PDB file of C-alpha atoms in Angstrom:
ATOM      1  CA  ALA A1345       0.000   0.000   0.000  1.00 76.00           C
ATOM      2  CA  GLN A1346       1.156   3.535  -0.585  1.00 88.00           C
ATOM      3  CA  THR A1347       0.213   6.912   0.782  1.00 94.00           C
ATOM      4  CA  VAL A1348       0.841  10.397  -0.558  1.00 96.00           C
ATOM      5  CA  THR A1349       0.608  13.462   1.643  1.00 97.00           C
ATOM      6  CA  GLN A1350       0.257  17.053   0.570  1.00 96.00           C
ATOM      7  CA  SER A1351      -0.075  19.052   3.741  1.00 94.00           C
ATOM      8  CA  GLN A1352      -0.571  22.509   2.243  1.00 91.00           C
ATOM      9  CA  PRO A1353      -4.096  22.957   0.842  1.00 93.00           C
ATOM     10  CA  GLU A1354      -3.399  26.318  -0.806  1.00 96.00           C
ATOM     11  CA  MET A1355      -0.489  28.440  -1.936  1.00 96.00           C
ATOM     12  CA  SER A1356      -0.146  31.729  -3.725  1.00 97.00           C
ATOM     13  CA  VAL A1357       2.704  33.104  -5.829  1.00 97.00           C
ATOM     14  CA  GLN A1358       3.415  36.364  -7.571  1.00 97.00           C
ATOM     15  CA  GLU A1359       3.680  36.159 -11.350  1.00 97.00           C
ATOM     16  CA  ALA A1360       7.295  35.610 -12.467  1.00 97.00           C
ATOM     17  CA  GLU A1361       8.319  34.392  -9.002  1.00 98.00           C
ATOM     18  CA  THR A1362       9.249  30.867  -7.924  1.00 98.00           C
ATOM     19  CA  VAL A1363       7.109  28.587  -5.799  1.00 98.00           C
ATOM     20  CA  THR A1364       7.703  25.154  -4.294  1.00 98.00           C
ATOM     21  CA  LEU A1365       4.921  22.663  -3.637  1.00 98.00           C
ATOM     22  CA  SER A1366       5.626  19.989  -1.045  1.00 97.00           C
ATOM     23  CA  CYS A1367       4.800  16.298  -1.072  1.00 98.00           C
ATOM     24  CA  THR A1368       5.776  13.278   0.996  1.00 98.00           C
ATOM     25  CA  TYR A1369       5.002   9.679   0.204  1.00 97.00           C
ATOM     26  CA  ASP A1370       5.302   6.239   1.645  1.00 95.00           C
ATOM     27  CA  THR A1371       5.453   2.934  -0.166  1.00 92.00           C
ATOM     28  CA  SER A1372       6.686  -0.557   0.599  1.00 90.00           C
ATOM     29  CA  GLU A1373       7.590  -1.096  -3.049  1.00 88.00           C
ATOM     30  CA  SER A1374      11.164  -0.718  -4.227  1.00 88.00           C
ATOM     31  CA  ASP A1375      10.129   0.028  -7.804  1.00 89.00           C
ATOM     32  CA  TYR A1376       7.888   3.045  -8.124  1.00 92.00           C
ATOM     33  CA  TYR A1377       7.517   6.289  -9.999  1.00 93.00           C
ATOM     34  CA  LEU A1378       6.417   9.691  -8.785  1.00 96.00           C
ATOM     35  CA  PHE A1379       4.383  12.291 -10.640  1.00 96.00           C
ATOM     36  CA  TRP A1380       3.026  15.768 -10.416  1.00 97.00           C
ATOM     37  CA  TYR A1381      -0.245  16.330 -12.216  1.00 97.00           C
ATOM     38  CA  LYS A1382      -1.957  19.659 -12.830  1.00 97.00           C
ATOM     39  CA  GLN A1383      -5.735  20.035 -12.877  1.00 96.00           C
ATOM     40  CA  PRO A1384      -6.909  23.430 -14.163  1.00 93.00           C
ATOM     41  CA  PRO A1385     -10.525  24.598 -13.857  1.00 89.00           C
ATOM     42  CA  SER A1386     -11.366  22.591 -16.977  1.00 85.00           C
ATOM     43  CA  ARG A1387     -10.748  19.511 -14.760  1.00 86.00           C
ATOM     44  CA  GLN A1388      -8.505  17.837 -17.354  1.00 89.00           C
ATOM     45  CA  MET A1389      -5.666  16.147 -15.473  1.00 93.00           C
ATOM     46  CA  ILE A1390      -2.364  17.029 -17.145  1.00 94.00           C
ATOM     47  CA  LEU A1391       0.992  15.401 -16.483  1.00 95.00           C
ATOM     48  CA  VAL A1392       3.547  17.978 -15.362  1.00 97.00           C
ATOM     49  CA  ILE A1393       6.603  15.905 -14.541  1.00 96.00           C
ATOM     50  CA  ARG A1394       7.685  12.357 -13.774  1.00 95.00           C
ATOM     51  CA  GLN A1395      10.483  10.952 -11.616  1.00 95.00           C
ATOM     52  CA  GLU A1396      11.681   7.368 -11.652  1.00 92.00           C
ATOM     53  CA  ALA A1397      12.583   6.313  -8.110  1.00 91.00           C
ATOM     54  CA  TYR A1398      15.746   4.511  -9.240  1.00 91.00           C
ATOM     55  CA  LYS A1399      17.148   7.711 -10.733  1.00 90.00           C
ATOM     56  CA  GLN A1400      19.095  10.023  -8.461  1.00 88.00           C
ATOM     57  CA  GLN A1401      18.984  12.936 -10.879  1.00 92.00           C
ATOM     58  CA  ASN A1402      16.048  15.261 -10.348  1.00 94.00           C
ATOM     59  CA  ALA A1403      13.648  15.522 -13.280  1.00 93.00           C
ATOM     60  CA  THR A1404      13.247  18.832 -15.091  1.00 93.00           C
ATOM     61  CA  GLU A1405      10.683  19.970 -17.658  1.00 93.00           C
ATOM     62  CA  ASN A1406      11.186  23.571 -18.765  1.00 95.00           C
ATOM     63  CA  ARG A1407      10.090  25.761 -15.813  1.00 97.00           C
ATOM     64  CA  PHE A1408       9.185  22.750 -13.681  1.00 97.00           C
ATOM     65  CA  SER A1409      11.674  20.764 -11.633  1.00 97.00           C
ATOM     66  CA  VAL A1410      11.537  18.410  -8.709  1.00 97.00           C
ATOM     67  CA  ASN A1411      13.577  17.903  -5.574  1.00 97.00           C
ATOM     68  CA  PHE A1412      13.490  14.163  -4.987  1.00 96.00           C
ATOM     69  CA  GLN A1413      14.822  13.057  -1.617  1.00 96.00           C
ATOM     70  CA  LYS A1414      14.415   9.285  -1.610  1.00 94.00           C
ATOM     71  CA  ALA A1415      15.602   8.635   1.933  1.00 94.00           C
ATOM     72  CA  ALA A1416      13.248  11.277   3.296  1.00 95.00           C
ATOM     73  CA  LYS A1417      10.469  10.151   0.924  1.00 95.00           C
ATOM     74  CA  SER A1418      10.012  13.700  -0.190  1.00 96.00           C
ATOM     75  CA  PHE A1419       9.091  14.885  -3.681  1.00 97.00           C
ATOM     76  CA  SER A1420       8.593  18.629  -4.076  1.00 97.00           C
ATOM     77  CA  LEU A1421       7.780  20.550  -7.245  1.00 98.00           C
ATOM     78  CA  LYS A1422       9.429  23.857  -8.052  1.00 98.00           C
ATOM     79  CA  ILE A1423       7.780  26.174 -10.549  1.00 98.00           C
ATOM     80  CA  SER A1424      10.059  28.932 -11.804  1.00 98.00           C
ATOM     81  CA  ASP A1425       8.933  32.136 -13.506  1.00 97.00           C
ATOM     82  CA  SER A1426       5.313  31.477 -12.525  1.00 97.00           C
ATOM     83  CA  GLN A1427       2.708  32.350 -15.118  1.00 97.00           C
ATOM     84  CA  LEU A1428      -0.999  33.050 -14.818  1.00 96.00           C
ATOM     85  CA  GLY A1429      -1.682  29.803 -16.647  1.00 95.00           C
ATOM     86  CA  ASP A1430      -0.002  27.875 -13.849  1.00 97.00           C
ATOM     87  CA  ALA A1431      -2.980  28.564 -11.597  1.00 97.00           C
ATOM     88  CA  ALA A1432      -4.544  25.169 -10.956  1.00 97.00           C
ATOM     89  CA  MET A1433      -4.802  22.322  -8.509  1.00 97.00           C
ATOM     90  CA  TYR A1434      -1.615  20.259  -8.340  1.00 98.00           C
ATOM     91  CA  PHE A1435      -1.581  16.624  -7.330  1.00 97.00           C
ATOM     92  CA  CYS A1436       1.401  14.602  -6.261  1.00 97.00           C
ATOM     93  CA  ALA A1437       1.069  10.902  -7.095  1.00 95.00           C
ATOM     94  CA  CYS A1438       2.934   7.632  -6.721  1.00 94.00           C
ATOM     95  CA  VAL A1439       2.543   4.549  -8.911  1.00 90.00           C
ATOM     96  CA  ALA A1440       3.637   1.038  -8.052  1.00 85.00           C
ATOM     97  CA  ASN A1441       2.260  -2.169  -9.577  1.00 78.00           C
ATOM     98  CA  SER A1442      -0.003  -0.108 -11.839  1.00 76.00           C
ATOM     99  CA  LYS A1443      -1.823   1.414  -8.875  1.00 81.00           C
ATOM    100  CA  LEU A1444      -1.683   5.204  -8.853  1.00 86.00           C
ATOM    101  CA  THR A1445      -2.210   6.906  -5.495  1.00 92.00           C
ATOM    102  CA  PHE A1446      -2.830  10.641  -5.284  1.00 94.00           C
ATOM    103  CA  GLY A1447      -2.354  13.208  -2.580  1.00 96.00           C
ATOM    104  CA  LYS A1448      -5.209  15.541  -1.637  1.00 94.00           C
ATOM    105  CA  GLY A1449      -3.905  18.247  -3.921  1.00 96.00           C
ATOM    106  CA  ILE A1450      -2.873  21.853  -3.474  1.00 96.00           C
ATOM    107  CA  THR A1451      -4.579  24.849  -5.038  1.00 96.00           C
ATOM    108  CA  LEU A1452      -2.062  27.245  -6.506  1.00 97.00           C
ATOM    109  CA  SER A1453      -3.112  30.798  -7.303  1.00 97.00           C
ATOM    110  CA  VAL A1454      -0.929  33.200  -9.276  1.00 97.00           C
ATOM    111  CA  ARG A1455      -1.157  36.917  -8.535  1.00 97.00           C
ATOM    112  CA  PRO A1456      -0.644  39.242 -11.517  1.00 95.00           C
TER     113      PRO A1456
ATOM    114  CA  LYS B1388      -2.172  10.680 -31.337  1.00 69.00           C
ATOM    115  CA  ALA B1389      -5.647  11.343 -30.079  1.00 82.00           C
ATOM    116  CA  GLY B1390      -5.941  11.573 -26.323  1.00 93.00           C
ATOM    117  CA  VAL B1391      -8.145   9.668 -23.936  1.00 96.00           C
ATOM    118  CA  THR B1392     -11.818  10.304 -24.582  1.00 97.00           C
ATOM    119  CA  GLN B1393     -14.718   9.856 -22.210  1.00 97.00           C
ATOM    120  CA  THR B1394     -18.428   9.867 -22.884  1.00 97.00           C
ATOM    121  CA  PRO B1395     -20.717  11.308 -21.864  1.00 97.00           C
ATOM    122  CA  ARG B1396     -19.150  14.433 -20.395  1.00 96.00           C
ATOM    123  CA  TYR B1397     -22.094  15.245 -18.171  1.00 97.00           C
ATOM    124  CA  LEU B1398     -24.850  13.090 -16.770  1.00 96.00           C
ATOM    125  CA  ILE B1399     -27.771  13.610 -14.437  1.00 98.00           C
ATOM    126  CA  LYS B1400     -29.445  10.590 -12.854  1.00 97.00           C
ATOM    127  CA  THR B1401     -31.786   9.931  -9.962  1.00 98.00           C
ATOM    128  CA  ARG B1402     -31.238   7.691  -6.973  1.00 98.00           C
ATOM    129  CA  GLY B1403     -31.715   4.018  -7.705  1.00 97.00           C
ATOM    130  CA  GLN B1404     -30.914   4.278 -11.384  1.00 98.00           C
ATOM    131  CA  GLN B1405     -27.847   2.802 -12.992  1.00 98.00           C
ATOM    132  CA  VAL B1406     -25.294   4.459 -15.247  1.00 98.00           C
ATOM    133  CA  THR B1407     -22.642   3.387 -17.729  1.00 98.00           C
ATOM    134  CA  LEU B1408     -19.624   5.524 -18.533  1.00 98.00           C
ATOM    135  CA  SER B1409     -17.316   4.911 -21.448  1.00 98.00           C
ATOM    136  CA  CYS B1410     -13.598   5.475 -21.926  1.00 98.00           C
ATOM    137  CA  SER B1411     -11.515   5.135 -25.097  1.00 98.00           C
ATOM    138  CA  PRO B1412      -7.783   4.977 -24.390  1.00 97.00           C
ATOM    139  CA  ILE B1413      -4.914   6.362 -26.394  1.00 96.00           C
ATOM    140  CA  SER B1414      -4.188   4.132 -29.385  1.00 95.00           C
ATOM    141  CA  GLY B1415      -1.794   1.370 -28.379  1.00 93.00           C
ATOM    142  CA  HIS B1416      -2.534   1.647 -24.675  1.00 94.00           C
ATOM    143  CA  ARG B1417      -3.776  -1.574 -23.116  1.00 94.00           C
ATOM    144  CA  SER B1418      -4.412  -0.447 -19.563  1.00 93.00           C
ATOM    145  CA  VAL B1419      -7.386   1.636 -18.442  1.00 95.00           C
ATOM    146  CA  SER B1420      -7.870   2.850 -14.890  1.00 94.00           C
ATOM    147  CA  TRP B1421     -10.872   4.570 -13.356  1.00 97.00           C
ATOM    148  CA  TYR B1422     -10.888   7.143 -10.582  1.00 96.00           C
ATOM    149  CA  GLN B1423     -13.592   8.939  -8.631  1.00 97.00           C
ATOM    150  CA  GLN B1424     -12.951  12.544  -7.663  1.00 96.00           C
ATOM    151  CA  THR B1425     -15.023  14.319  -5.015  1.00 95.00           C
ATOM    152  CA  PRO B1426     -14.301  17.451  -2.963  1.00 90.00           C
ATOM    153  CA  GLY B1427     -14.395  15.482   0.275  1.00 87.00           C
ATOM    154  CA  GLN B1428     -12.481  12.316  -0.632  1.00 88.00           C
ATOM    155  CA  GLY B1429     -10.221  13.612  -3.358  1.00 90.00           C
ATOM    156  CA  LEU B1430      -9.100  11.203  -6.057  1.00 93.00           C
ATOM    157  CA  GLN B1431      -9.820   7.583  -5.305  1.00 93.00           C
ATOM    158  CA  PHE B1432      -8.821   4.591  -7.402  1.00 92.00           C
ATOM    159  CA  LEU B1433     -11.714   2.415  -8.540  1.00 95.00           C
ATOM    160  CA  PHE B1434     -10.141  -0.291 -10.689  1.00 93.00           C
ATOM    161  CA  GLU B1435      -7.755  -1.025 -13.516  1.00 93.00           C
ATOM    162  CA  TYR B1436      -8.218  -3.207 -16.558  1.00 95.00           C
ATOM    163  CA  PHE B1437      -5.457  -4.659 -18.676  1.00 93.00           C
ATOM    164  CA  SER B1438      -6.047  -6.889 -21.679  1.00 93.00           C
ATOM    165  CA  GLU B1439      -9.724  -7.309 -20.772  1.00 95.00           C
ATOM    166  CA  THR B1440      -8.939  -8.463 -17.218  1.00 95.00           C
ATOM    167  CA  GLN B1441      -9.330  -6.550 -13.981  1.00 94.00           C
ATOM    168  CA  ARG B1442      -5.803  -6.275 -12.648  1.00 91.00           C
ATOM    169  CA  ASN B1443      -6.303  -3.955  -9.668  1.00 88.00           C
ATOM    170  CA  LYS B1444      -9.262  -2.943  -7.575  1.00 91.00           C
ATOM    171  CA  GLY B1445      -9.840  -0.171  -5.067  1.00 91.00           C
ATOM    172  CA  ASN B1446     -12.104  -0.154  -2.025  1.00 92.00           C
ATOM    173  CA  PHE B1447     -15.468   0.503  -3.585  1.00 96.00           C
ATOM    174  CA  PRO B1448     -18.696  -1.469  -3.155  1.00 96.00           C
ATOM    175  CA  GLY B1449     -19.799  -4.042  -5.683  1.00 96.00           C
ATOM    176  CA  ARG B1450     -22.224  -1.534  -7.195  1.00 97.00           C
ATOM    177  CA  PHE B1451     -19.212  -0.242  -9.072  1.00 98.00           C
ATOM    178  CA  SER B1452     -18.108  -2.539 -11.850  1.00 97.00           C
ATOM    179  CA  GLY B1453     -16.267  -2.320 -15.100  1.00 97.00           C
ATOM    180  CA  ARG B1454     -15.141  -4.167 -18.141  1.00 97.00           C
ATOM    181  CA  GLN B1455     -12.721  -3.816 -20.990  1.00 97.00           C
ATOM    182  CA  PHE B1456     -13.207  -4.814 -24.579  1.00 97.00           C
ATOM    183  CA  SER B1457     -10.750  -6.340 -27.027  1.00 96.00           C
ATOM    184  CA  ASN B1458     -10.045  -2.887 -28.516  1.00 94.00           C
ATOM    185  CA  SER B1459      -9.063  -1.686 -24.997  1.00 95.00           C
ATOM    186  CA  ARG B1460     -12.107   0.555 -24.651  1.00 97.00           C
ATOM    187  CA  SER B1461     -13.534   0.347 -21.175  1.00 98.00           C
ATOM    188  CA  GLU B1462     -16.878   0.899 -19.549  1.00 98.00           C
ATOM    189  CA  MET B1463     -17.699   1.559 -15.931  1.00 98.00           C
ATOM    190  CA  ASN B1464     -21.114   0.785 -14.505  1.00 98.00           C
ATOM    191  CA  VAL B1465     -22.655   2.002 -11.289  1.00 98.00           C
ATOM    192  CA  SER B1466     -25.871   0.341 -10.230  1.00 95.00           C
ATOM    193  CA  THR B1467     -28.437   1.542  -7.693  1.00 96.00           C
ATOM    194  CA  LEU B1468     -27.069   5.068  -7.664  1.00 98.00           C
ATOM    195  CA  GLU B1469     -26.771   6.937  -4.377  1.00 97.00           C
ATOM    196  CA  LEU B1470     -26.481  10.676  -3.786  1.00 97.00           C
ATOM    197  CA  GLY B1471     -22.883  10.137  -2.686  1.00 96.00           C
ATOM    198  CA  ASP B1472     -21.986   8.797  -6.123  1.00 97.00           C
ATOM    199  CA  SER B1473     -22.126  12.343  -7.480  1.00 98.00           C
ATOM    200  CA  ALA B1474     -18.562  12.966  -8.613  1.00 97.00           C
ATOM    201  CA  LEU B1475     -16.180  13.499 -11.469  1.00 97.00           C
ATOM    202  CA  TYR B1476     -15.183  10.126 -12.884  1.00 98.00           C
ATOM    203  CA  LEU B1477     -11.797  10.111 -14.543  1.00 97.00           C
ATOM    204  CA  CYS B1478     -10.390   7.494 -16.810  1.00 97.00           C
ATOM    205  CA  ALA B1479      -6.683   7.120 -17.519  1.00 95.00           C
ATOM    206  CA  SER B1480      -4.811   4.957 -19.972  1.00 94.00           C
ATOM    207  CA  SER B1481      -1.267   3.669 -20.163  1.00 92.00           C
ATOM    208  CA  ARG B1482       0.713   1.105 -22.098  1.00 89.00           C
ATOM    209  CA  GLY B1483       0.330  -1.211 -19.152  1.00 79.00           C
ATOM    210  CA  THR B1484       3.718  -1.828 -17.584  1.00 72.00           C
ATOM    211  CA  ALA B1485       3.745  -1.532 -13.818  1.00 66.00           C
ATOM    212  CA  GLN B1486       5.104   1.985 -13.467  1.00 71.00           C
ATOM    213  CA  GLU B1487       3.865   3.458 -16.716  1.00 81.00           C
ATOM    214  CA  THR B1488       2.663   7.046 -16.899  1.00 87.00           C
ATOM    215  CA  GLN B1489      -1.108   7.333 -16.964  1.00 90.00           C
ATOM    216  CA  TYR B1490      -2.768   9.854 -19.246  1.00 93.00           C
ATOM    217  CA  PHE B1491      -6.171  11.157 -18.293  1.00 95.00           C
ATOM    218  CA  GLY B1492      -9.373  11.876 -20.146  1.00 96.00           C
ATOM    219  CA  PRO B1493     -11.514  14.964 -19.525  1.00 95.00           C
ATOM    220  CA  GLY B1494     -13.806  13.109 -17.129  1.00 96.00           C
ATOM    221  CA  THR B1495     -17.525  12.493 -16.830  1.00 97.00           C
ATOM    222  CA  ARG B1496     -19.343  14.634 -14.310  1.00 97.00           C
ATOM    223  CA  LEU B1497     -22.167  12.634 -12.738  1.00 98.00           C
ATOM    224  CA  LEU B1498     -24.865  14.280 -10.682  1.00 98.00           C
ATOM    225  CA  VAL B1499     -27.262  12.057  -8.755  1.00 98.00           C
ATOM    226  CA  LEU B1500     -30.507  13.701  -7.627  1.00 97.00           C
TER     227      LEU B1500
END
């Protein structure tokens, strides 16, 4: 079984600034992947970034990067140069054995 | 490639009725998973189908069932609807290996009156 915890329900960031969203997880599996998904008001769940647990190097996708601390079971998302279109709900998720477990999500607002 | 599609997008039913939701995965994807999203419970895993077989199941009552066809399209059925079944139902597809990335459809919003 796995659990994913996102303790901050809401965050706000000024446009063009950087924000970090926190996530911790727990799993008994040795082979797992971690994800951040974005869900804008349209409700379409969009993949932001993926991290394979066996890789030490932190994943990066343009303005999005992660800080993966395997020993601490921590997986935070950093958004650089925040844009208005980044406003959405962000979910941290863990998949092992084809079962995807989500955190509760965090609502990110971007101030112009 | 076309993305994951779900039909219908919106549905209104009354208590006691049953409903069937449909999901067409990305071409080449053999795994389809279903999730229920509500404000109170967040995103909860319902079940996963791979090659027409249920491979994983979440903690939902037997009123929730599903199936997958040979073309990988999947349907989810909820019988004897309850008010608490009102939710956004999301379908996701993947190629099917254990840690594969899942890609989501736009969801079906179900309202039970």
